[in-house]
Amino acid sequence: LRRQPPSPPPPREPAVGTVFRDCEGARVAMAGVSPAPGIFCGPEMVVIPAGSFRMGDLNSGGYDREKPVHRVTIPRPFAVGKYEVTRGEFSAFVNDTGYSAGGDCYYWTGSKVEKSKSRNWRSPGFSQTDRDPVVCVSWDDAKAYVRWLSRKAGKEYRLPSESEWEYMARAGGTAKYPFGDSEGFLCEYGNGADRSTGFEWKNKSCNDGYGEKTAPVGSFKPNNFRVYDTVGNVWEWVEDCWHDSYRGAPSGGDAWTTGGNCRLRVLRGGSWLNPPRILRSAYRNWDSTDFRNYYFGFRIARTL
């Protein structure tokens, strides 16, 4: 009898620090390598190392919801989107599935937050390119996208946990921001409310060049994990239910989906509309799972 050749070993996951894309047919495209014509590939991902960090208000002056500071251990490497999910990437999902991300997107009128039926991810009220982060998407919309991407690319995509998000954003640092403590450098690393805007709470120390709107992803410097836009641009939905403090929070990097209020989910990172105190790595926000806002978007994660 002719012996059958041994089965090939399963493909190895990319190494820590690698930038890659998952493609149809269990293929992986590394940075700088274009997939074959007609082959779908997901967004660019960065492999984040395992490690341990202190989570919360490390610099004092924060809010009670950022406390108590506690140690979290991320037990194994995982991958996150190199960029926030773009309008072009979300459009591919909508075109493929017919998913309705609806309207009724909230925006800042200059004195209050108000809902508009005419605003949506295609028309948020300011100009965007396909390389801008998608906005006017709810947590429910983000979850629908990752379910589709998992089927399309054949890998388990998800939203990051809140602790994974902060670990990724800090990238080994303990300062207010991923790059340090100075507000004067915020405009080099992200899109916030700068001195070119009309907001009374603006950062008067710098100008990021984008005014009162999103910036194309990757327009600023990355953090030490080579991840972009962890400061501002759009708020990023994560998996966790809302808890008003870290009392009882998990310490192993998992999403906190017990207790608390699971009709509300956590957002991290701040946006183009926010001042420096909100762009801190420790700052936490929340909203209902069906709420759409013209500065809400998301970033994806993948288990390795």
Coordinates of C-alpha atoms in Angstrom, one line a residue:
L1 CA 0.0 0.0 0.0
R2 CA 1.2 3.4 -0.8
R3 CA 1.7 5.5 2.3
Q4 CA -0.2 8.7 2.4
P5 CA 1.9 11.8 2.8
P6 CA 1.7 13.5 6.2
S7 CA -0.7 16.3 6.6
P8 CA 0.9 19.7 6.5
P9 CA 1.2 21.4 9.9
P10 CA -1.4 24.1 10.6
P11 CA -0.2 27.6 9.6
R12 CA 1.5 29.5 12.4
E13 CA 0.0 32.7 13.6
P14 CA 2.1 35.8 12.8
A15 CA 4.8 36.8 15.4
V16 CA 4.5 39.6 17.9
G17 CA 4.8 43.0 16.2
T18 CA 3.9 41.6 12.8
V19 CA 1.4 43.5 10.6
F20 CA -0.8 41.1 8.6
R21 CA -4.2 40.6 7.0
D22 CA -6.4 37.5 7.0
C23 CA -7.6 36.6 3.5
E24 CA -10.1 34.1 2.1
G25 CA -8.9 30.5 1.9
A26 CA -6.9 30.6 5.2
R27 CA -4.2 32.8 3.6
V28 CA -2.3 35.5 5.4
A29 CA -1.0 38.6 3.7
M30 CA 1.9 40.3 5.4
A31 CA 2.5 44.0 5.3
G32 CA 3.5 45.2 1.9
V33 CA 2.2 42.0 0.1
S34 CA -0.8 42.5 -2.1
P35 CA -3.4 39.7 -2.2
A36 CA -4.2 38.0 -5.6
P37 CA -6.9 39.7 -7.6
G38 CA -10.4 38.8 -6.4
I39 CA -9.2 37.6 -3.0
F40 CA -10.9 39.3 0.0
C41 CA -8.6 40.3 2.8
G42 CA -9.6 41.8 6.1
P43 CA -8.2 45.0 7.7
E44 CA -4.5 45.3 8.7
M45 CA -3.8 43.8 12.1
V46 CA -0.9 44.2 14.5
V47 CA 0.1 41.4 16.9
I48 CA 0.3 42.7 20.5
P49 CA 2.5 40.8 23.0
A50 CA 1.4 39.2 26.2
G51 CA 2.2 41.2 29.3
S52 CA 1.1 42.8 32.6
F53 CA 0.1 46.4 33.3
R54 CA -1.6 48.7 35.8
M55 CA -5.0 49.8 34.6
G56 CA -6.8 53.0 35.5
D57 CA -5.9 56.5 36.7
L58 CA -2.2 56.1 37.1
N59 CA -1.5 59.9 37.1
S60 CA -4.2 61.1 39.6
G61 CA -6.7 63.8 38.8
G62 CA -8.9 61.3 37.0
Y63 CA -12.5 60.2 37.7
D64 CA -13.9 57.6 40.2
R65 CA -14.9 55.4 37.2
E66 CA -11.1 55.0 36.4
K67 CA -10.5 53.5 39.9
P68 CA -9.3 51.5 41.7
V69 CA -6.1 51.1 39.8
H70 CA -5.5 47.4 39.4
R71 CA -3.1 45.0 37.8
V72 CA -4.2 43.1 34.7
T73 CA -2.3 40.3 33.0
I74 CA -2.8 39.7 29.3
P75 CA -1.9 36.0 29.2
R76 CA -1.2 35.5 25.5
P77 CA -0.6 37.6 22.4
F78 CA -3.6 38.9 20.5
A79 CA -4.1 41.1 17.4
V80 CA -5.8 44.5 17.0
G81 CA -6.6 46.6 14.1
K82 CA -3.6 48.7 13.1
Y83 CA -6.2 51.4 12.4
E84 CA -9.8 52.1 13.3
V85 CA -12.3 50.4 10.9
T86 CA -12.6 52.7 7.9
R87 CA -15.6 53.9 6.0
G88 CA -14.4 51.8 3.0
E89 CA -14.1 48.7 5.1
F90 CA -17.6 49.1 6.6
S91 CA -19.0 49.8 3.1
A92 CA -17.7 46.4 1.9
F93 CA -19.7 44.8 4.7
V94 CA -22.8 46.7 3.9
N95 CA -22.5 46.0 0.2
D96 CA -21.9 42.3 0.7
T97 CA -24.8 41.8 3.2
G98 CA -27.3 44.5 2.6
Y99 CA -27.1 45.4 6.3
S100 CA -28.9 48.6 7.3
A101 CA -26.9 50.8 9.6
G102 CA -29.9 53.2 9.6
G103 CA -29.9 56.8 10.4
D104 CA -30.9 58.7 13.6
C105 CA -27.3 59.6 14.2
Y106 CA -26.6 62.1 17.0
Y107 CA -24.4 65.1 16.7
W108 CA -23.3 68.2 18.6
T109 CA -25.3 71.3 17.7
G110 CA -23.0 73.7 19.5
S111 CA -25.1 73.6 22.7
K112 CA -26.4 70.1 23.0
V113 CA -26.4 66.6 21.5
E114 CA -29.3 66.1 19.1
K115 CA -30.5 63.3 16.8
S116 CA -30.8 63.8 13.0
K117 CA -32.6 61.3 10.7
S118 CA -30.6 62.6 7.8
R119 CA -27.2 61.8 9.3
N120 CA -25.7 58.3 9.0
W121 CA -22.4 56.5 8.3
R122 CA -22.5 57.6 4.7
S123 CA -23.4 61.2 5.5
P124 CA -22.3 62.2 9.0
G125 CA -22.4 65.9 8.4
F126 CA -18.8 66.4 7.3
S127 CA -16.7 65.2 4.4
Q128 CA -14.9 61.9 4.6
T129 CA -12.8 59.6 2.4
D130 CA -12.9 55.8 2.4
R131 CA -9.8 56.0 4.6
D132 CA -11.5 58.0 7.3
P133 CA -12.8 56.0 10.3
V134 CA -16.5 55.0 9.9
V135 CA -18.8 56.9 12.3
C136 CA -22.5 56.9 13.2
V137 CA -22.1 53.2 14.1
S138 CA -23.6 51.7 17.2
W139 CA -22.1 48.8 19.3
D140 CA -24.7 46.6 17.6
D141 CA -23.4 47.7 14.2
A142 CA -19.8 47.0 15.2
K143 CA -20.8 43.5 16.4
A144 CA -22.6 42.8 13.1
Y145 CA -19.4 43.8 11.2
V146 CA -17.1 41.5 13.2
R147 CA -19.5 38.5 12.8
W148 CA -19.4 39.1 9.0
L149 CA -15.7 39.5 8.9
S150 CA -15.2 36.3 10.9
R151 CA -17.2 34.4 8.3
K152 CA -15.5 36.2 5.4
A153 CA -11.9 35.8 6.5
G154 CA -12.3 32.5 8.3
K155 CA -10.9 33.7 11.7
E156 CA -12.4 34.7 15.0
Y157 CA -12.8 38.5 15.0
R158 CA -14.3 40.4 17.9
L159 CA -14.2 43.7 19.7
P160 CA -11.3 44.1 22.1
S161 CA -12.0 43.9 25.8
E162 CA -11.6 47.2 27.7
S163 CA -8.4 46.0 29.4
E164 CA -6.9 44.8 26.1
W165 CA -7.7 48.3 24.7
E166 CA -6.0 50.2 27.5
Y167 CA -3.0 47.8 27.4
M168 CA -2.7 48.3 23.6
A169 CA -3.1 52.0 23.9
R170 CA -0.5 52.5 26.7
A171 CA 2.0 50.2 24.8
G172 CA 4.1 49.7 27.9
G173 CA 3.8 53.3 29.2
T174 CA 2.4 54.8 32.3
A175 CA 1.9 58.4 31.3
K176 CA -1.4 60.3 30.7
Y177 CA -1.1 59.7 26.9
P178 CA 0.6 56.9 24.9
F179 CA 3.5 59.2 24.2
G180 CA 3.9 61.1 27.5
D181 CA 2.2 63.8 29.6
S182 CA 2.5 67.0 27.5
E183 CA -0.7 68.3 25.8
G184 CA 1.6 70.1 23.3
F185 CA 2.4 66.8 21.6
L186 CA -1.2 65.6 21.3
C187 CA -1.5 66.9 17.7
E188 CA 1.4 64.7 16.6
Y189 CA -0.4 61.5 17.8
G190 CA -4.1 62.1 17.2
N191 CA -7.0 64.2 16.2
G192 CA -8.7 66.0 19.1
A193 CA -10.3 69.4 19.7
D194 CA -7.3 71.6 18.8
R195 CA -6.9 75.4 18.6
S196 CA -8.3 75.5 15.0
T197 CA -11.8 74.5 16.3
G198 CA -14.5 76.6 17.7
F199 CA -14.9 74.5 20.8
E200 CA -14.5 76.4 24.1
W201 CA -12.8 73.3 25.6
K202 CA -10.2 73.1 22.8
N203 CA -6.5 72.3 23.3
K204 CA -4.9 75.7 22.7
S205 CA -1.3 74.4 22.5
C206 CA -1.4 72.8 19.0
N207 CA -3.2 72.3 15.7
D208 CA -3.6 68.8 14.3
G209 CA -4.7 70.1 10.8
Y210 CA -8.2 68.5 10.7
G211 CA -10.5 70.9 12.5
E212 CA -14.0 69.7 13.4
K213 CA -14.0 66.3 11.6
T214 CA -12.3 63.0 11.4
A215 CA -8.9 62.5 9.9
P216 CA -7.9 59.6 7.6
V217 CA -6.6 56.7 9.7
G218 CA -2.8 56.7 10.1
S219 CA -2.5 60.4 9.7
F220 CA -0.5 60.7 12.9
K221 CA 2.3 58.9 14.7
P222 CA 1.7 55.4 16.0
N223 CA 2.3 54.3 19.6
N224 CA 5.1 51.9 20.6
F225 CA 3.0 48.9 19.5
R226 CA 2.7 50.4 16.0
V227 CA -1.0 51.0 16.4
Y228 CA -2.5 54.3 15.1
D229 CA -5.2 56.7 16.4
T230 CA -5.3 55.5 20.0
V231 CA -5.7 59.2 20.8
G232 CA -8.8 60.8 19.5
N233 CA -10.3 60.7 16.0
V234 CA -13.3 58.5 17.0
W235 CA -14.5 56.8 20.2
E236 CA -14.0 53.1 19.9
W237 CA -16.6 50.6 21.1
V238 CA -15.2 47.7 23.2
E239 CA -16.9 44.5 24.3
D240 CA -17.4 45.2 28.1
C241 CA -20.7 46.0 29.8
W242 CA -20.6 49.3 31.7
H243 CA -19.5 49.3 35.4
D244 CA -19.1 52.6 37.2
S245 CA -15.8 51.6 38.8
Y246 CA -13.2 48.9 38.6
R247 CA -14.3 47.2 41.8
G248 CA -14.4 43.5 41.1
A249 CA -13.0 43.9 37.6
P250 CA -11.4 40.8 36.0
S251 CA -7.6 40.7 36.0
G252 CA -6.9 38.3 33.1
G253 CA -7.7 40.5 30.1
D254 CA -11.2 39.2 29.5
A255 CA -14.2 41.4 28.7
W256 CA -16.3 42.2 31.8
T257 CA -19.7 41.0 30.8
T258 CA -21.2 40.0 34.1
G259 CA -22.9 42.4 36.5
G260 CA -23.0 46.1 35.6
N261 CA -25.3 47.4 33.0
C262 CA -25.0 45.4 29.7
R263 CA -27.5 47.6 27.9
L264 CA -24.6 50.1 28.0
R265 CA -21.2 49.3 26.6
V266 CA -17.8 50.9 27.0
L267 CA -16.1 53.3 24.6
R268 CA -12.5 54.3 24.8
G269 CA -10.0 56.7 23.2
G270 CA -11.8 60.0 22.8
S271 CA -12.6 61.7 19.5
W272 CA -11.9 64.7 17.3
L273 CA -14.4 66.7 19.4
N274 CA -12.8 66.1 22.8
P275 CA -10.3 68.0 25.0
P276 CA -7.0 66.7 26.4
R277 CA -8.5 65.5 29.7
I278 CA -10.7 63.1 27.8
L279 CA -8.0 61.9 25.5
R280 CA -6.0 60.3 28.4
S281 CA -5.4 56.5 28.1
A282 CA -7.4 55.9 31.3
Y283 CA -10.5 57.8 30.4
R284 CA -13.7 55.7 30.1
N285 CA -17.0 56.5 28.3
W286 CA -20.2 54.5 27.7
D287 CA -23.5 54.5 25.8
S288 CA -26.4 52.3 24.9
T289 CA -25.8 49.5 22.4
D290 CA -28.0 51.0 19.7
F291 CA -26.7 54.6 20.1
R292 CA -25.1 56.1 17.0
N293 CA -23.0 59.3 17.2
Y294 CA -21.0 61.1 14.6
Y295 CA -17.8 60.6 16.6
F296 CA -18.4 56.9 17.5
G297 CA -16.5 54.2 15.6
F298 CA -14.6 51.1 16.5
R299 CA -11.4 49.0 16.2
I300 CA -11.4 45.2 15.8
A301 CA -9.4 42.5 17.6
R302 CA -8.6 38.9 17.0
T303 CA -7.8 36.0 19.2
L304 CA -4.6 34.2 18.1

